[in-house]
Each structure stands twice: as structure tokens, then as C-alpha cells.
Amino acid sequence: MNISKQEFARRRKNLMAQLEPDSIAIVPSARELTRNRDCDYPFRQDSDFFYLTGFSEPEAVLVLLPGRKHGQYVLFCRDRDPAMELWNGYRAGPEGACADFAADDAFPISDIDDILPGLIEGRERVYYAMGGHAEFDRKVMSWVNVIRSKVRSGAHPPGEFLDLNHLLHDLRLYKSAAEIRVMRKAAKISAAAHVRAMQFCKPGVNEYELEAEIRHEFASNGARDAAYSTIVGAGNNGCILHYIENCETVKDGDLVLIDAGCELQCYAADITRTFPANGKFSKEQKALYELVLKAQLAAIKIIKPGSHWNQAHDVTVKVITKGLVELGLLKGTVKKLIEAGAYKDFYMHRAGHWLGMDVHDVGDYKVGDEWRVLEEGMVLTVEPGIYVAPDNKKVAKKWRGIGIRIEDDVLVTKEGHDVLSDEVPKTVKEIEALMAKSNS
Ligand code: GLY
Ligand code: MN
Ligand code: MN
């Protein structure tokens, strides 16, 4: 199920084919970050770097040199070092970069300041993620300045700097068959984790216990990491969109909102379900839940090649506004309320985002001034919600503190769409049936 070496090679080739003539592209790895003294955050490779290399070590730089006779794909990485490897684990070293990661040429990262100016020299254009990281911006300039300092000896510095992100991120937006296989698996594992949390939940458990169930299910199925911090919000906490403290006791009568997805081989799933802690929705919870579900299903329905990016969002706004009027949480005509953005008191985020190696994945949402048209192979989330603030005095008390989001991962197919995360119950009936079974 791994992404093959051939696929990594194809990605580099596709990217190089799009670069202007006489150019060089430079992509740094992610950096290790200190959490607290002597302890780092778990290292996660930069998605752009991994997309092009499959190489998961820090302190590395990828250089692409289209047309270079002595090799187009150069990798700088840490040297082998028995002492460091004894403490911190295996390093591929430049030999491994060539043998196992198909680099044409590889050098120790400690030599990059001496070698890279020579690779840039003579190329007209430098592509890199401009402004992405101040320290790397300075590095690129320092390499170019080495060449500039030698113009009187005939050196030829580049004349143009171009942003690599635009080209690279457009490639990442269209998922290959292999990527879809991995994403489908990530969604399947994450779906099982949501089912497990629903089955485990009862009043009295702590939010972090539900998180633990989720994370255990991920890891037991080969996904050690979550794609983003798991959100488990019970009761009022469900109204905090990205609540990650996850440290309160779940009470009888609460709704529990869980937004959790695993990361598998650097690909994310992103699923949200909301369910009653005691297994049975109250009248108000059910009314709002079914409204969010109606909005989500209507939005999913229009996902197909040819629909544009904003259509799903527009549909959710319409359905939610109309429903809130019918239930008495908004007053006025639907048209005017939409124009005024009145729904934003309850539904203040977008209906979704691209999904891929990053949970909020890369890719433009507009082309020029127009919303992007969906095409086969794109993956997006559909995740409307309603959140009635606990202190919203404009609505009857019975509605306050109800937070609901329903989120699925949707692949655009040739014919329409495919919901990758459809293995978690979603209707009131299905959820109540699952929870009744596990409580009996
Ligand atoms: N989990 C973050 C989001 O749903 O966008
Ligand atoms: Mn999402
Ligand atoms: Mn989410």
C-alpha cells in the first residue's frame, strides 16, 4: 500500500516538466522543534518534501535540476554517524539517499553551503517556497550572494526567483490511484475509531478517555499518528470549533462532538461525528442534528466534476438558514438572513477544505476570480455545523450549548463522488441503535 518509488519519481518528473527552462528548484525538509528541555515534538516530514522524495529525515534539502547531465535529483542529508545513530536512530546518509531513495547525487548537509551555489550558478531561475520560512529565505539569498560576489570572475547568478508552491500544490491537489488507496484506508481506520468511541461512551467518562480509544484504534491499525489534534468536546465544549483540551467529564444529557482522523503514510483523514453521551438524542438535539445532516447530505449530493468549489458551501448555508428559521432560532426571511450573514452566529466556518497530505490540504480554491471547478481525483471534506453559544440570549434556553458538526471525506470521481468515510453511522436512528447495542 506504500507509495512506490516509481510514483515518487513520476512526481519529480511532472514537477520538472512544468518548470521554466534553465531553472533549479529547492525544497527543504521540516525542522525538528523543541517541546521543552531536551525533548522534541514528534518529527513530521514537510508534506512538499515528502511528496517529492519519500525521505523522512530532518536536516535535508532536495534540489531538482531539470536537464542536468550528472543527475537531476540531488539530495542533501545528514551523514551517517554511529554515535548519533546509537542515541537517535538510523540515518540513510548520502549513500542511502542514492541507494534507497533514488537520488542521482547526494551530499552531506554540512557541505551544502559549499556545493549548492555551484549548482545554482548558471541557472536563470530559482524556484522555492518564497516567504514560507524566513531562515530558509535567508539561506537561499546567501547561496545566491556567493555567486553574485564572483560576477567579476565570470560567475552567472540567477535573474529570477519564482514561487514553487503554486506548481507543486496543484500537482498535490489531484490524487493518484495509489494516494486514493492510502486515503481510503486512513478514512476506514478513522471511521472504526469513531464507532469505537461511540460504543465506549457513557456519562462519567472523561473526554480524554474517548481520545484514548480513538488513538488506540488508529495505532492498532497501523496509523500511529493523528493527522491533527483530536477534538473531543462534550456539552458546551462542542461549541468551541477546535477544542483540544479534552479534559472534562462527559455528563448525562451532553452531546459529544468528536473530530478525529488518523494519518497514514503522511495522508490524512478528517471525520467528525456528534452523538448523545447517554445514547439518546433529546428533542432539541435531534432537531438541530437532523438539520446539520440535511445540509451535509445536500452538499455531498452536488459534489461532482463540473460543480464549483463554493456550491457545497452555498447549499449548506441555504439549508441551515431555512431550518433555523423553521425552528425559531432565526427570525426573518431566508433570503434576507443569508444576505445579512445571520447564519454566522450559528455556522461560522466554511463547509470544507481540500484534504490530502495535510489535513487542510494545499491547492487553490479560486482560479483567477472564479471558484475552482471540481475534477476527478480531488478530495475534500464536507463539514457543516451548528453551534449555539451557551450564552446566546437571542434564542430560547433549550437550544443553548448545543454544538454539532458532521464531517466526511469525499473523493470526486468521474461519475460524481465517493464518500471515503461512510463507515460511521450518521443518522439519528443508526447512532442510537449502535449505542443501544453497546450499552445493553
Ligand atoms: N479538524 C479540522 C477540520 O475539520 O478542519
Ligand atoms: Mn475538516
Ligand atoms: Mn475535522
Coordinates of C-alpha atoms and ligand atoms in Angstrom, one line a residue:
M1 CA 0.0 0.0 0.0
N2 CA 3.1 2.2 0.2
I3 CA 3.6 4.9 -2.4
S4 CA 6.1 3.3 -4.8
K5 CA 9.5 4.6 -5.8
Q6 CA 8.2 4.9 -9.3
E7 CA 5.4 7.2 -8.1
F8 CA 7.8 9.5 -6.3
A9 CA 9.9 9.6 -9.5
R10 CA 6.8 10.4 -11.6
R11 CA 6.0 13.3 -9.2
R12 CA 9.5 14.8 -9.6
K13 CA 9.3 14.4 -13.4
N14 CA 5.9 16.0 -13.6
L15 CA 7.1 19.0 -11.5
M16 CA 10.3 19.4 -13.5
A17 CA 8.3 19.3 -16.7
Q18 CA 6.5 22.4 -15.5
L19 CA 9.5 24.5 -14.6
E20 CA 10.7 27.2 -16.9
P21 CA 13.8 26.4 -18.9
D22 CA 17.2 26.8 -17.1
S23 CA 15.8 26.6 -13.6
I24 CA 16.5 25.0 -10.3
A25 CA 14.0 24.1 -7.5
I26 CA 15.0 23.9 -3.9
V27 CA 12.8 22.2 -1.2
P28 CA 13.9 21.9 2.4
S29 CA 12.7 19.2 4.9
A30 CA 10.8 20.1 8.0
R31 CA 12.8 21.0 11.1
E32 CA 12.9 19.5 14.5
L33 CA 11.2 21.6 17.1
T34 CA 11.9 21.7 20.8
R35 CA 9.0 20.9 23.1
N36 CA 10.8 21.5 26.3
R37 CA 14.3 21.0 27.5
D38 CA 15.9 18.0 25.7
C39 CA 12.6 16.9 24.3
D40 CA 11.4 17.5 20.8
Y41 CA 7.9 17.4 19.3
P42 CA 7.5 14.2 17.3
F43 CA 9.1 14.9 13.9
R44 CA 6.8 15.0 10.9
Q45 CA 8.3 15.5 7.5
D46 CA 7.2 18.5 5.4
S47 CA 4.5 17.4 3.1
D48 CA 6.0 19.0 0.0
F49 CA 9.4 17.5 0.7
F50 CA 7.9 14.0 1.4
Y51 CA 5.7 14.2 -1.7
L52 CA 8.8 14.5 -3.9
T53 CA 11.2 12.3 -2.0
G54 CA 9.6 9.8 0.4
F55 CA 12.5 10.7 2.7
S56 CA 11.5 11.2 6.3
E57 CA 14.6 12.6 8.0
P58 CA 15.1 16.2 9.2
E59 CA 18.1 18.4 8.1
A60 CA 17.7 17.6 4.4
V61 CA 17.3 19.6 1.2
L62 CA 16.0 18.5 -2.1
V63 CA 17.4 20.1 -5.3
L64 CA 15.9 19.5 -8.7
L65 CA 17.9 20.4 -11.7
P66 CA 16.0 19.7 -14.9
G67 CA 18.3 18.7 -17.7
R68 CA 21.4 18.3 -15.6
K69 CA 23.6 15.7 -17.2
H70 CA 25.1 14.5 -14.0
G71 CA 21.7 14.0 -12.4
Q72 CA 18.6 16.0 -12.0
Y73 CA 17.7 14.9 -8.5
V74 CA 20.1 15.9 -5.7
L75 CA 19.6 15.3 -2.0
F76 CA 21.5 16.8 0.9
C77 CA 21.1 14.9 4.1
R78 CA 22.8 14.1 7.4
D79 CA 25.8 11.9 7.2
R80 CA 25.9 8.5 8.8
D81 CA 27.2 8.9 12.4
P82 CA 27.5 5.8 14.7
A83 CA 27.3 7.9 17.9
M84 CA 24.3 9.9 16.9
E85 CA 22.6 6.8 15.4
L86 CA 23.2 5.0 18.7
W87 CA 21.2 7.7 20.5
N88 CA 18.7 8.8 18.0
G89 CA 18.3 6.1 15.4
Y90 CA 19.2 5.2 11.8
R91 CA 20.2 7.7 9.2
A92 CA 20.3 6.9 5.5
G93 CA 23.3 9.1 4.8
P94 CA 24.2 10.2 1.3
E95 CA 24.8 6.6 0.2
G96 CA 21.3 5.5 1.4
A97 CA 19.8 8.6 -0.3
C98 CA 21.1 7.3 -3.6
A99 CA 20.5 3.6 -3.0
D100 CA 17.2 3.7 -1.3
F101 CA 15.6 7.0 -2.3
A102 CA 16.8 7.1 -5.9
A103 CA 18.7 10.3 -5.7
D104 CA 21.1 10.8 -8.6
D105 CA 23.6 12.5 -6.4
A106 CA 23.7 13.1 -2.6
F107 CA 25.9 15.1 -0.3
P108 CA 26.2 15.7 3.4
I109 CA 24.0 18.6 4.6
S110 CA 27.1 20.0 6.3
D111 CA 28.6 20.7 2.8
I112 CA 25.5 22.4 1.4
D113 CA 26.9 26.0 1.6
D114 CA 30.0 24.9 -0.4
I115 CA 28.1 22.8 -3.0
L116 CA 24.7 24.5 -3.6
P117 CA 26.0 27.8 -5.0
G118 CA 27.8 25.8 -7.7
L119 CA 24.5 24.0 -8.6
I120 CA 22.6 27.3 -8.8
E121 CA 25.3 29.0 -10.8
G122 CA 24.4 29.3 -14.5
R123 CA 20.7 28.7 -13.9
E124 CA 18.4 31.6 -14.7
R125 CA 15.6 30.9 -12.3
V126 CA 15.3 29.7 -8.7
Y127 CA 12.1 28.1 -7.6
Y128 CA 11.4 27.8 -3.9
A129 CA 8.6 28.4 -1.3
M130 CA 9.2 32.1 -1.1
G131 CA 8.3 33.6 2.3
G132 CA 7.5 30.2 3.7
H133 CA 10.3 30.3 6.2
A134 CA 12.4 33.4 7.0
E135 CA 15.5 31.4 7.8
F136 CA 15.3 29.4 4.6
D137 CA 14.7 32.6 2.6
R138 CA 17.9 34.0 4.0
K139 CA 19.7 30.8 3.2
V140 CA 18.7 30.9 -0.5
M141 CA 19.8 34.5 -0.6
S142 CA 23.1 33.7 1.0
W143 CA 23.8 30.9 -1.7
V144 CA 22.9 33.3 -4.4
N145 CA 25.1 36.0 -2.9
V146 CA 28.1 33.7 -3.1
I147 CA 27.6 33.6 -6.9
R148 CA 27.0 37.4 -7.1
S149 CA 30.2 38.0 -5.3
K150 CA 32.0 36.2 -8.1
V151 CA 30.5 38.0 -11.1
R152 CA 33.8 39.7 -11.9
S153 CA 35.3 36.3 -12.3
G154 CA 32.6 35.5 -14.8
A155 CA 30.0 33.8 -12.5
H156 CA 26.4 33.9 -13.6
P157 CA 23.8 34.5 -10.8
P158 CA 20.2 33.7 -11.4
G159 CA 18.0 36.6 -12.5
E160 CA 14.6 35.4 -11.3
F161 CA 13.0 33.9 -8.2
L162 CA 9.7 32.1 -8.6
D163 CA 7.3 30.6 -6.1
L164 CA 7.4 26.8 -6.3
N165 CA 4.2 26.4 -4.2
H166 CA 1.8 27.2 -7.0
L167 CA 3.0 24.4 -9.3
L168 CA 3.7 21.8 -6.7
H169 CA 0.5 22.3 -4.8
D170 CA -1.5 22.0 -8.0
L171 CA 0.1 18.6 -8.5
R172 CA -0.8 17.6 -5.0
L173 CA -4.4 18.5 -5.4
Y174 CA -5.0 15.7 -7.9
K175 CA -4.7 12.4 -6.1
S176 CA -3.4 9.3 -7.9
A177 CA -4.8 5.8 -7.6
A178 CA -2.1 4.9 -5.0
E179 CA -2.9 8.1 -3.0
I180 CA -6.6 7.3 -3.1
R181 CA -5.9 3.8 -1.8
V182 CA -4.0 5.2 1.2
M183 CA -6.6 7.9 1.9
R184 CA -9.4 5.3 1.7
K185 CA -7.6 3.2 4.3
A186 CA -6.9 6.2 6.5
A187 CA -10.6 7.0 6.4
K188 CA -11.6 3.4 7.1
I189 CA -9.3 3.3 10.2
S190 CA -10.6 6.6 11.4
A191 CA -14.2 5.5 10.8
A192 CA -13.6 2.4 13.0
A193 CA -12.2 4.7 15.7
H194 CA -15.3 6.9 15.7
V195 CA -17.5 3.8 16.0
R196 CA -15.4 2.6 18.9
A197 CA -15.7 5.9 20.7
M198 CA -19.5 5.9 20.3
Q199 CA -19.6 2.4 21.7
F200 CA -17.3 3.2 24.6
C201 CA -19.0 6.5 25.6
K202 CA -21.3 6.8 28.6
P203 CA -21.9 9.6 31.1
G204 CA -19.0 9.8 33.5
V205 CA -16.2 9.1 31.1
N206 CA -13.6 11.8 30.6
E207 CA -13.1 13.4 27.2
Y208 CA -9.5 12.3 27.1
E209 CA -10.6 8.7 27.6
L210 CA -12.6 8.9 24.4
E211 CA -9.5 10.4 22.8
A212 CA -7.5 7.4 24.1
E213 CA -10.0 5.0 22.5
I214 CA -9.7 6.8 19.2
R215 CA -5.9 6.9 19.3
H216 CA -5.7 3.2 20.3
E217 CA -7.8 2.2 17.3
F218 CA -5.6 4.3 15.0
A219 CA -2.4 2.7 16.3
S220 CA -3.8 -0.8 16.3
N221 CA -4.5 -0.4 12.6
G222 CA -1.1 0.9 11.6
A223 CA -1.6 4.6 12.0
R224 CA 0.4 5.7 14.9
D225 CA -0.3 9.4 14.5
A226 CA -3.4 11.5 14.3
A227 CA -3.5 13.9 11.3
Y228 CA -4.3 16.8 13.7
S229 CA -5.1 17.2 17.4
T230 CA -8.1 15.1 18.2
I231 CA -11.1 17.2 19.3
V232 CA -13.4 15.7 21.9
G233 CA -15.9 18.2 23.1
A234 CA -18.8 17.3 25.4
G235 CA -21.7 19.7 26.1
N236 CA -20.7 23.3 25.8
N237 CA -17.2 22.3 24.6
G238 CA -18.8 21.1 21.4
C239 CA -19.4 24.8 20.6
I240 CA -15.6 25.5 20.5
L241 CA -14.6 24.7 17.0
H242 CA -11.1 23.5 17.7
Y243 CA -11.4 22.4 21.3
I244 CA -8.4 20.2 22.1
E245 CA -8.1 20.4 25.9
N246 CA -10.2 17.2 26.1
C247 CA -10.1 17.1 29.8
E248 CA -13.7 17.3 31.1
T249 CA -16.1 14.7 32.3
V250 CA -18.9 13.8 29.9
K251 CA -22.3 14.4 31.5
D252 CA -25.6 12.7 31.1
G253 CA -27.6 14.8 28.5
D254 CA -24.5 16.1 26.8
L255 CA -23.8 15.8 23.1
V256 CA -20.3 14.7 22.3
L257 CA -18.5 16.1 19.3
I258 CA -15.5 14.2 18.1
D259 CA -13.4 15.5 15.2
A260 CA -10.6 12.9 14.7
G261 CA -8.7 11.5 11.8
C262 CA -5.6 9.4 11.6
E263 CA -2.5 10.0 9.5
L264 CA -1.4 7.1 7.3
Q265 CA 1.9 7.3 5.4
C266 CA 1.5 11.1 5.6
Y267 CA -2.1 11.1 4.3
A268 CA -4.9 12.5 6.5
A269 CA -8.5 11.5 7.3
D270 CA -10.7 14.1 8.9
I271 CA -14.0 12.9 10.3
T272 CA -16.5 14.5 12.7
R273 CA -19.4 12.9 14.4
T274 CA -21.7 14.2 17.1
F275 CA -23.7 11.8 19.3
P276 CA -25.6 11.8 22.7
A277 CA -23.5 10.7 25.7
N278 CA -26.3 8.6 27.0
G279 CA -27.2 7.1 23.7
K280 CA -30.4 9.1 23.1
F281 CA -30.8 12.5 21.4
S282 CA -33.1 15.0 23.2
K283 CA -35.8 16.7 21.1
E284 CA -33.8 19.8 20.6
Q285 CA -30.5 17.9 19.9
K286 CA -32.3 15.8 17.4
A287 CA -33.9 18.7 15.6
L288 CA -30.6 20.5 15.2
Y289 CA -28.7 17.3 14.4
E290 CA -31.1 16.4 11.6
L291 CA -30.8 19.9 10.2
V292 CA -27.0 19.7 10.0
L293 CA -27.3 16.2 8.5
K294 CA -29.7 17.5 5.9
A295 CA -27.3 20.3 5.0
Q296 CA -24.4 17.8 4.7
L297 CA -26.2 15.3 2.6
A298 CA -27.4 18.1 0.2
A299 CA -23.9 19.4 -0.1
I300 CA -22.4 15.9 -0.7
K301 CA -25.1 15.4 -3.4
I302 CA -23.8 18.2 -5.6
I303 CA -20.2 17.1 -5.5
K304 CA -19.2 16.0 -9.0
P305 CA -16.9 17.1 -11.8
G306 CA -18.1 20.4 -13.1
S307 CA -19.6 21.7 -9.8
H308 CA -17.6 24.6 -8.5
W309 CA -15.9 24.8 -5.1
N310 CA -18.4 27.1 -3.4
Q311 CA -21.5 25.3 -4.4
A312 CA -21.4 22.9 -1.4
H313 CA -20.9 25.7 1.0
D314 CA -23.8 27.7 -0.6
V315 CA -26.1 24.7 -0.2
T316 CA -25.3 24.3 3.5
V317 CA -25.9 28.0 4.1
K318 CA -29.3 27.7 2.5
V319 CA -30.4 24.6 4.2
I320 CA -29.2 25.7 7.6
T321 CA -30.7 29.2 7.4
K322 CA -34.1 27.8 6.3
G323 CA -34.0 25.2 9.1
L324 CA -33.0 27.7 11.8
V325 CA -36.0 29.9 10.8
E326 CA -38.4 26.9 10.9
L327 CA -37.1 26.0 14.4
G328 CA -37.4 29.7 15.5
L329 CA -33.7 30.3 16.2
L330 CA -33.6 32.9 13.4
K331 CA -36.3 35.3 12.5
G332 CA -36.9 36.9 9.1
T333 CA -36.9 35.8 5.5
V334 CA -34.4 33.2 4.4
K335 CA -33.1 35.4 1.6
K336 CA -32.5 38.4 3.7
L337 CA -30.9 36.4 6.5
I338 CA -28.5 34.8 4.1
E339 CA -27.6 38.2 2.6
A340 CA -27.0 39.6 6.1
G341 CA -25.0 36.5 7.1
A342 CA -27.2 35.9 10.1
Y343 CA -26.5 32.2 10.0
K344 CA -22.9 33.0 11.0
D345 CA -24.0 33.3 14.7
F346 CA -24.5 29.5 14.5
Y347 CA -22.5 28.4 11.5
M348 CA -19.3 30.4 11.3
H349 CA -17.0 28.2 9.3
R350 CA -16.7 27.0 5.7
A351 CA -18.3 23.8 4.6
G352 CA -15.0 22.1 3.9
H353 CA -11.4 22.2 2.6
W354 CA -9.1 20.1 0.4
L355 CA -7.8 17.0 2.1
G356 CA -4.6 15.2 1.4
M357 CA -1.1 15.0 3.0
D358 CA -2.1 18.0 5.1
V359 CA -5.5 18.0 6.7
H360 CA -6.1 21.5 5.4
D361 CA -4.5 20.5 2.2
V362 CA -2.9 22.6 -0.5
G363 CA -4.4 23.8 -3.8
D364 CA -6.1 26.9 -4.9
Y365 CA -9.8 27.4 -4.2
K366 CA -10.1 30.0 -6.9
V367 CA -8.6 30.3 -10.4
G368 CA -8.4 33.9 -11.2
D369 CA -11.6 35.3 -9.8
E370 CA -13.6 32.2 -10.3
W371 CA -14.3 29.4 -7.9
R372 CA -12.4 26.3 -8.9
V373 CA -14.3 23.6 -10.7
L374 CA -14.2 20.2 -9.1
E375 CA -12.3 17.5 -11.1
E376 CA -11.9 13.8 -10.8
G377 CA -9.2 12.9 -8.2
M378 CA -9.7 15.8 -5.9
V379 CA -10.6 15.1 -2.2
L380 CA -12.4 17.5 0.0
T381 CA -14.3 17.5 3.3
V382 CA -17.9 18.3 3.8
E383 CA -18.5 19.5 7.3
P384 CA -21.4 21.9 8.1
G385 CA -22.2 22.5 11.7
I386 CA -24.5 24.4 14.1
Y387 CA -23.1 25.8 17.3
V388 CA -25.5 27.6 19.7
A389 CA -23.3 29.5 22.1
P390 CA -24.1 28.8 25.7
D391 CA -24.6 32.5 26.3
N392 CA -26.7 33.2 23.2
K393 CA -29.5 35.2 24.8
K394 CA -31.3 35.6 21.5
V395 CA -32.5 32.0 21.4
A396 CA -34.6 30.0 23.9
K397 CA -32.6 28.5 26.6
K398 CA -33.3 24.9 25.5
W399 CA -31.1 25.4 22.4
R400 CA -28.1 26.9 24.2
G401 CA -24.8 24.9 24.4
I402 CA -25.7 22.5 21.6
G403 CA -22.7 22.1 19.2
I404 CA -23.0 19.8 16.2
R405 CA -20.7 19.1 13.3
I406 CA -20.9 16.2 10.8
E407 CA -17.8 15.8 8.6
D408 CA -17.0 13.3 5.9
D409 CA -14.2 12.9 3.3
V410 CA -15.3 13.0 -0.2
L411 CA -13.5 11.9 -3.4
V412 CA -14.5 13.5 -6.7
T413 CA -15.0 10.6 -9.2
K414 CA -15.6 10.6 -12.9
E415 CA -19.3 10.0 -12.3
G416 CA -19.8 12.0 -9.1
H417 CA -18.4 11.3 -5.8
D418 CA -17.4 8.6 -3.3
V419 CA -17.6 9.2 0.5
L420 CA -14.5 7.6 1.8
S421 CA -15.6 7.9 5.5
D422 CA -19.0 6.4 5.1
E423 CA -18.5 3.6 7.6
V424 CA -19.5 5.6 10.6
P425 CA -23.2 5.8 11.5
K426 CA -24.7 9.2 10.7
T427 CA -28.5 9.2 11.1
V428 CA -30.1 9.6 14.5
K429 CA -31.5 6.1 14.1
E430 CA -28.2 4.4 13.3
I431 CA -26.3 6.2 16.1
E432 CA -29.0 5.4 18.7
A433 CA -29.1 1.8 17.5
L434 CA -25.3 1.4 17.7
M435 CA -25.1 2.9 21.2
A436 CA -28.1 0.9 22.5
K437 CA -26.3 -2.2 21.4
S438 CA -23.1 -1.4 23.2
N439 CA -24.9 -0.3 26.4
S440 CA -27.0 -3.5 26.6
Ligands
GLY1 N1 -10.2 19.0 12.0 C1 -10.1 20.3 11.5 C2 -11.1 20.5 10.5 O1 -12.1 19.8 10.5 O2 -11.0 21.3 9.6
MN2 MN -12.1 19.4 8.3
MN3 MN -12.3 17.9 11.2

